[in-house]
């Protein structure tokens, strides 16, 4: 997936195939948020920003890491969902049911990790907002909106897989991992509101 041109990826996304789908797009939303924050941080270097130089360097390193991880999660999501569709093709019986349950638990994992990555990206938006280059402050809002989309899209992709998971322990763990989504979304909304207030005095 990482080597596809955007036009080719979108053609695959639009095609009548099981993957890529919403889970992969959630991860790509997170990757875009990370890339935007990396760009803002790189525009926030030099003499004018020496007071926050250490923070900026750390943000650049972390957003580069998260961007690469999110891209990997997009690929993992597509593979995991393909495993689910393969499991449903098996002959009916106990083995099929067990394989489907395992595949659904596996398919819930990449979007659950996207939720974690996107939550961190919202935190980085909050960190960069007051110290970043004001010429690219709208890109902090764009990153917050991309992270917000990653959060909400990943959540529904975890939830749809949870519907077929019978193991209560697994379900409970996934619910815990989703429990902070609404708060993170509210924080992303706050970042965008702050940026809009700044650019529309």
PDB file of C-alpha atoms in Angstrom:
ATOM      1  CA  UNK A   1       0.000   0.000   0.000  1.00  0.00           C
ATOM      2  CA  UNK A   2       2.809   2.432   0.873  1.00  0.00           C
ATOM      3  CA  UNK A   3       4.136   2.296  -2.685  1.00  0.00           C
ATOM      4  CA  UNK A   4       0.800   3.019  -4.374  1.00  0.00           C
ATOM      5  CA  UNK A   5       0.135   6.341  -6.019  1.00  0.00           C
ATOM      6  CA  UNK A   6      -2.765   8.172  -4.385  1.00  0.00           C
ATOM      7  CA  UNK A   7      -4.911   7.709  -7.489  1.00  0.00           C
ATOM      8  CA  UNK A   8      -4.282   3.948  -7.422  1.00  0.00           C
ATOM      9  CA  UNK A   9      -5.019   3.662  -3.715  1.00  0.00           C
ATOM     10  CA  UNK A  10      -8.296   5.531  -4.172  1.00  0.00           C
ATOM     11  CA  UNK A  11      -9.211   3.250  -7.064  1.00  0.00           C
ATOM     12  CA  UNK A  12      -8.618   0.220  -4.796  1.00  0.00           C
ATOM     13  CA  UNK A  13     -10.616   1.864  -2.028  1.00  0.00           C
ATOM     14  CA  UNK A  14     -13.531   2.443  -4.424  1.00  0.00           C
ATOM     15  CA  UNK A  15     -13.424  -1.090  -5.821  1.00  0.00           C
ATOM     16  CA  UNK A  16     -15.688  -3.931  -4.729  1.00  0.00           C
ATOM     17  CA  UNK A  17     -12.988  -5.645  -2.646  1.00  0.00           C
ATOM     18  CA  UNK A  18     -12.893  -6.305   1.127  1.00  0.00           C
ATOM     19  CA  UNK A  19      -9.791  -4.220   1.757  1.00  0.00           C
ATOM     20  CA  UNK A  20      -8.607  -1.522   1.953  1.00  0.00           C
ATOM     21  CA  UNK A  21     -11.604   0.024   3.654  1.00  0.00           C
ATOM     22  CA  UNK A  22     -12.501   2.257   6.564  1.00  0.00           C
ATOM     23  CA  UNK A  23      -9.854   0.856   8.880  1.00  0.00           C
ATOM     24  CA  UNK A  24      -7.067   1.656   6.448  1.00  0.00           C
ATOM     25  CA  UNK A  25      -8.416   5.175   5.939  1.00  0.00           C
ATOM     26  CA  UNK A  26      -8.452   5.698   9.726  1.00  0.00           C
ATOM     27  CA  UNK A  27      -4.755   4.872   9.820  1.00  0.00           C
ATOM     28  CA  UNK A  28      -4.078   7.172   6.874  1.00  0.00           C
ATOM     29  CA  UNK A  29      -5.922  10.001   8.633  1.00  0.00           C
ATOM     30  CA  UNK A  30      -3.493   9.496  11.523  1.00  0.00           C
ATOM     31  CA  UNK A  31      -0.514   9.416   9.152  1.00  0.00           C
ATOM     32  CA  UNK A  32      -1.640  12.706   7.595  1.00  0.00           C
ATOM     33  CA  UNK A  33      -2.059  14.281  11.032  1.00  0.00           C
ATOM     34  CA  UNK A  34       1.460  13.203  11.944  1.00  0.00           C
ATOM     35  CA  UNK A  35       2.852  14.547   8.665  1.00  0.00           C
ATOM     36  CA  UNK A  36       1.135  17.911   9.148  1.00  0.00           C
ATOM     37  CA  UNK A  37       2.512  18.237  12.672  1.00  0.00           C
ATOM     38  CA  UNK A  38       5.968  17.315  11.416  1.00  0.00           C
ATOM     39  CA  UNK A  39       5.698  20.078   8.844  1.00  0.00           C
ATOM     40  CA  UNK A  40       4.585  22.644  11.429  1.00  0.00           C
ATOM     41  CA  UNK A  41       7.458  21.631  13.696  1.00  0.00           C
ATOM     42  CA  UNK A  42       9.990  21.941  10.873  1.00  0.00           C
ATOM     43  CA  UNK A  43       8.702  25.460  10.178  1.00  0.00           C
ATOM     44  CA  UNK A  44       9.174  26.253  13.872  1.00  0.00           C
ATOM     45  CA  UNK A  45      12.970  26.019  14.021  1.00  0.00           C
ATOM     46  CA  UNK A  46      15.727  28.616  14.025  1.00  0.00           C
ATOM     47  CA  UNK A  47      16.679  31.583  16.151  1.00  0.00           C
ATOM     48  CA  UNK A  48      13.120  32.796  16.690  1.00  0.00           C
ATOM     49  CA  UNK A  49      12.148  29.470  18.271  1.00  0.00           C
ATOM     50  CA  UNK A  50      15.244  28.685  20.382  1.00  0.00           C
ATOM     51  CA  UNK A  51      13.219  28.732  23.612  1.00  0.00           C
ATOM     52  CA  UNK A  52      11.304  25.674  22.445  1.00  0.00           C
ATOM     53  CA  UNK A  53      14.021  24.047  20.318  1.00  0.00           C
ATOM     54  CA  UNK A  54      14.206  20.885  22.431  1.00  0.00           C
ATOM     55  CA  UNK A  55      10.444  20.383  22.269  1.00  0.00           C
ATOM     56  CA  UNK A  56      10.376  20.979  18.517  1.00  0.00           C
ATOM     57  CA  UNK A  57      13.146  18.447  17.883  1.00  0.00           C
ATOM     58  CA  UNK A  58      11.257  15.886  19.965  1.00  0.00           C
ATOM     59  CA  UNK A  59       8.004  16.575  18.089  1.00  0.00           C
ATOM     60  CA  UNK A  60       9.711  16.122  14.720  1.00  0.00           C
ATOM     61  CA  UNK A  61      11.167  12.778  15.800  1.00  0.00           C
ATOM     62  CA  UNK A  62       7.913  11.539  17.305  1.00  0.00           C
ATOM     63  CA  UNK A  63       5.673  12.595  14.431  1.00  0.00           C
ATOM     64  CA  UNK A  64       8.002  10.925  11.926  1.00  0.00           C
ATOM     65  CA  UNK A  65       7.773   7.720  13.976  1.00  0.00           C
ATOM     66  CA  UNK A  66       3.987   7.913  14.316  1.00  0.00           C
ATOM     67  CA  UNK A  67       3.606   8.614  10.601  1.00  0.00           C
ATOM     68  CA  UNK A  68       5.550   5.454   9.716  1.00  0.00           C
ATOM     69  CA  UNK A  69       3.652   3.414  12.331  1.00  0.00           C
ATOM     70  CA  UNK A  70       0.279   4.636  11.059  1.00  0.00           C
ATOM     71  CA  UNK A  71       1.160   3.686   7.499  1.00  0.00           C
ATOM     72  CA  UNK A  72       2.090   0.205   8.722  1.00  0.00           C
ATOM     73  CA  UNK A  73      -1.234   0.002  10.593  1.00  0.00           C
ATOM     74  CA  UNK A  74      -3.075   0.803   7.356  1.00  0.00           C
ATOM     75  CA  UNK A  75      -1.421  -2.200   5.748  1.00  0.00           C
ATOM     76  CA  UNK A  76      -2.016  -4.389   8.809  1.00  0.00           C
ATOM     77  CA  UNK A  77      -5.680  -3.411   8.830  1.00  0.00           C
ATOM     78  CA  UNK A  78      -6.127  -4.427   5.203  1.00  0.00           C
ATOM     79  CA  UNK A  79      -4.425  -7.784   5.872  1.00  0.00           C
ATOM     80  CA  UNK A  80      -6.460  -8.402   9.039  1.00  0.00           C
ATOM     81  CA  UNK A  81      -9.760  -7.702   7.324  1.00  0.00           C
ATOM     82  CA  UNK A  82      -8.823 -10.015   4.473  1.00  0.00           C
ATOM     83  CA  UNK A  83      -8.278 -12.726   7.119  1.00  0.00           C
ATOM     84  CA  UNK A  84     -11.831 -12.119   8.358  1.00  0.00           C
ATOM     85  CA  UNK A  85     -13.358 -12.534   4.913  1.00  0.00           C
ATOM     86  CA  UNK A  86     -11.273 -15.686   4.373  1.00  0.00           C
ATOM     87  CA  UNK A  87     -12.531 -17.097   7.696  1.00  0.00           C
ATOM     88  CA  UNK A  88     -16.156 -16.576   6.672  1.00  0.00           C
ATOM     89  CA  UNK A  89     -15.514 -18.660   3.544  1.00  0.00           C
ATOM     90  CA  UNK A  90     -14.609 -21.763   5.574  1.00  0.00           C
ATOM     91  CA  UNK A  91     -17.097 -24.663   5.806  1.00  0.00           C
ATOM     92  CA  UNK A  92     -19.560 -24.302   8.682  1.00  0.00           C
ATOM     93  CA  UNK A  93     -18.537 -25.882  11.944  1.00  0.00           C
ATOM     94  CA  UNK A  94     -16.667 -25.313  15.205  1.00  0.00           C
ATOM     95  CA  UNK A  95     -13.354 -24.678  13.502  1.00  0.00           C
ATOM     96  CA  UNK A  96     -14.903 -21.985  11.303  1.00  0.00           C
ATOM     97  CA  UNK A  97     -16.493 -20.263  14.308  1.00  0.00           C
ATOM     98  CA  UNK A  98     -13.204 -20.276  16.211  1.00  0.00           C
ATOM     99  CA  UNK A  99     -11.294 -19.002  13.179  1.00  0.00           C
ATOM    100  CA  UNK A 100     -13.808 -16.182  12.657  1.00  0.00           C
ATOM    101  CA  UNK A 101     -13.552 -15.172  16.334  1.00  0.00           C
ATOM    102  CA  UNK A 102      -9.748 -15.086  16.144  1.00  0.00           C
ATOM    103  CA  UNK A 103      -9.845 -13.148  12.884  1.00  0.00           C
ATOM    104  CA  UNK A 104     -12.278 -10.563  14.295  1.00  0.00           C
ATOM    105  CA  UNK A 105     -10.098 -10.066  17.374  1.00  0.00           C
ATOM    106  CA  UNK A 106      -7.120  -9.632  15.052  1.00  0.00           C
ATOM    107  CA  UNK A 107      -9.035  -7.175  12.877  1.00  0.00           C
ATOM    108  CA  UNK A 108      -9.905  -5.045  15.921  1.00  0.00           C
ATOM    109  CA  UNK A 109      -6.245  -4.623  16.831  1.00  0.00           C
ATOM    110  CA  UNK A 110      -4.988  -2.260  14.076  1.00  0.00           C
ATOM    111  CA  UNK A 111      -7.818   0.295  14.542  1.00  0.00           C
ATOM    112  CA  UNK A 112      -7.413   0.064  18.331  1.00  0.00           C
ATOM    113  CA  UNK A 113      -3.767   1.024  17.838  1.00  0.00           C
ATOM    114  CA  UNK A 114      -4.833   3.828  15.511  1.00  0.00           C
ATOM    115  CA  UNK A 115      -6.984   5.191  18.364  1.00  0.00           C
ATOM    116  CA  UNK A 116      -3.904   5.219  20.592  1.00  0.00           C
ATOM    117  CA  UNK A 117      -1.750   6.908  17.946  1.00  0.00           C
ATOM    118  CA  UNK A 118      -4.405   9.509  17.135  1.00  0.00           C
ATOM    119  CA  UNK A 119      -4.901  10.316  20.817  1.00  0.00           C
ATOM    120  CA  UNK A 120      -1.191  11.046  21.076  1.00  0.00           C
ATOM    121  CA  UNK A 121      -1.359  13.191  17.944  1.00  0.00           C
ATOM    122  CA  UNK A 122      -4.068  15.334  19.527  1.00  0.00           C
ATOM    123  CA  UNK A 123      -1.724  15.830  22.495  1.00  0.00           C
ATOM    124  CA  UNK A 124       1.009  16.925  20.086  1.00  0.00           C
ATOM    125  CA  UNK A 125      -1.420  19.378  18.476  1.00  0.00           C
ATOM    126  CA  UNK A 126      -2.003  20.887  21.913  1.00  0.00           C
ATOM    127  CA  UNK A 127       1.741  21.019  22.504  1.00  0.00           C
ATOM    128  CA  UNK A 128       2.554  22.730  19.189  1.00  0.00           C
ATOM    129  CA  UNK A 129      -0.386  25.123  19.126  1.00  0.00           C
ATOM    130  CA  UNK A 130       1.063  27.805  21.426  1.00  0.00           C
ATOM    131  CA  UNK A 131       4.696  27.528  20.266  1.00  0.00           C
ATOM    132  CA  UNK A 132       4.520  26.753  16.543  1.00  0.00           C
ATOM    133  CA  UNK A 133       5.113  29.123  13.645  1.00  0.00           C
ATOM    134  CA  UNK A 134       1.947  31.241  13.335  1.00  0.00           C
ATOM    135  CA  UNK A 135       2.201  31.171   9.525  1.00  0.00           C
ATOM    136  CA  UNK A 136       1.266  27.473   9.607  1.00  0.00           C
ATOM    137  CA  UNK A 137      -1.072  27.502  12.596  1.00  0.00           C
ATOM    138  CA  UNK A 138      -3.987  26.388  10.403  1.00  0.00           C
ATOM    139  CA  UNK A 139      -2.041  23.212   9.733  1.00  0.00           C
ATOM    140  CA  UNK A 140      -2.194  22.448  13.454  1.00  0.00           C
ATOM    141  CA  UNK A 141      -5.990  22.628  13.105  1.00  0.00           C
ATOM    142  CA  UNK A 142      -5.818  20.464   9.988  1.00  0.00           C
ATOM    143  CA  UNK A 143      -3.771  17.929  11.952  1.00  0.00           C
ATOM    144  CA  UNK A 144      -6.320  18.015  14.779  1.00  0.00           C
ATOM    145  CA  UNK A 145      -9.139  17.395  12.304  1.00  0.00           C
ATOM    146  CA  UNK A 146      -7.243  14.510  10.683  1.00  0.00           C
ATOM    147  CA  UNK A 147      -6.547  13.018  14.119  1.00  0.00           C
ATOM    148  CA  UNK A 148     -10.233  13.467  14.993  1.00  0.00           C
ATOM    149  CA  UNK A 149     -11.244  11.573  11.851  1.00  0.00           C
ATOM    150  CA  UNK A 150      -8.742   8.848  12.714  1.00  0.00           C
ATOM    151  CA  UNK A 151     -10.226   8.524  16.204  1.00  0.00           C
ATOM    152  CA  UNK A 152     -13.863   8.270  15.192  1.00  0.00           C
ATOM    153  CA  UNK A 153     -13.255   6.115  12.120  1.00  0.00           C
ATOM    154  CA  UNK A 154     -10.998   3.713  14.003  1.00  0.00           C
ATOM    155  CA  UNK A 155     -13.531   3.466  16.827  1.00  0.00           C
ATOM    156  CA  UNK A 156     -16.364   2.288  14.582  1.00  0.00           C
ATOM    157  CA  UNK A 157     -14.008  -0.229  12.988  1.00  0.00           C
ATOM    158  CA  UNK A 158     -13.134  -1.665  16.392  1.00  0.00           C
ATOM    159  CA  UNK A 159     -16.818  -1.724  17.352  1.00  0.00           C
ATOM    160  CA  UNK A 160     -17.942  -3.596  14.238  1.00  0.00           C
ATOM    161  CA  UNK A 161     -15.378  -6.314  14.920  1.00  0.00           C
ATOM    162  CA  UNK A 162     -16.332  -6.490  18.596  1.00  0.00           C
ATOM    163  CA  UNK A 163     -19.834  -7.531  17.582  1.00  0.00           C
ATOM    164  CA  UNK A 164     -18.546 -10.975  16.640  1.00  0.00           C
ATOM    165  CA  UNK A 165     -16.098 -11.429  19.519  1.00  0.00           C
ATOM    166  CA  UNK A 166     -17.547 -13.671  22.212  1.00  0.00           C
ATOM    167  CA  UNK A 167     -14.561 -13.564  24.592  1.00  0.00           C
ATOM    168  CA  UNK A 168     -15.671 -11.116  27.296  1.00  0.00           C
ATOM    169  CA  UNK A 169     -12.093 -10.421  28.372  1.00  0.00           C
ATOM    170  CA  UNK A 170     -11.131  -9.333  24.845  1.00  0.00           C
ATOM    171  CA  UNK A 171     -14.278  -7.224  24.531  1.00  0.00           C
ATOM    172  CA  UNK A 172     -13.645  -5.534  27.864  1.00  0.00           C
ATOM    173  CA  UNK A 173     -10.048  -4.758  26.948  1.00  0.00           C
ATOM    174  CA  UNK A 174     -11.136  -3.220  23.632  1.00  0.00           C
ATOM    175  CA  UNK A 175     -13.814  -1.142  25.373  1.00  0.00           C
ATOM    176  CA  UNK A 176     -11.172   0.203  27.756  1.00  0.00           C
ATOM    177  CA  UNK A 177      -8.959   1.143  24.819  1.00  0.00           C
ATOM    178  CA  UNK A 178     -11.873   3.035  23.234  1.00  0.00           C
ATOM    179  CA  UNK A 179     -12.953   4.768  26.435  1.00  0.00           C
ATOM    180  CA  UNK A 180     -10.934   7.931  25.841  1.00  0.00           C
ATOM    181  CA  UNK A 181     -12.076   8.599  22.273  1.00  0.00           C
ATOM    182  CA  UNK A 182     -14.783  11.136  23.128  1.00  0.00           C
ATOM    183  CA  UNK A 183     -12.393  13.124  25.325  1.00  0.00           C
ATOM    184  CA  UNK A 184      -9.711  13.112  22.624  1.00  0.00           C
ATOM    185  CA  UNK A 185     -12.269  14.234  20.021  1.00  0.00           C
ATOM    186  CA  UNK A 186     -13.306  17.103  22.313  1.00  0.00           C
ATOM    187  CA  UNK A 187      -9.673  18.139  22.649  1.00  0.00           C
ATOM    188  CA  UNK A 188      -9.203  18.046  18.876  1.00  0.00           C
ATOM    189  CA  UNK A 189     -12.300  20.241  18.531  1.00  0.00           C
ATOM    190  CA  UNK A 190     -10.798  22.637  21.068  1.00  0.00           C
ATOM    191  CA  UNK A 191      -7.574  22.926  19.041  1.00  0.00           C
ATOM    192  CA  UNK A 192      -9.514  23.785  15.887  1.00  0.00           C
ATOM    193  CA  UNK A 193     -11.674  26.287  17.785  1.00  0.00           C
ATOM    194  CA  UNK A 194      -8.554  27.981  19.173  1.00  0.00           C
ATOM    195  CA  UNK A 195      -6.997  28.247  15.727  1.00  0.00           C
ATOM    196  CA  UNK A 196     -10.199  29.640  14.224  1.00  0.00           C
ATOM    197  CA  UNK A 197     -10.408  32.220  16.979  1.00  0.00           C
ATOM    198  CA  UNK A 198      -6.819  33.265  16.281  1.00  0.00           C
ATOM    199  CA  UNK A 199      -7.298  33.632  12.521  1.00  0.00           C
ATOM    200  CA  UNK A 200     -10.738  35.270  12.829  1.00  0.00           C
ATOM    201  CA  UNK A 201     -10.175  37.912  15.529  1.00  0.00           C
TER     202      UNK A 201
END
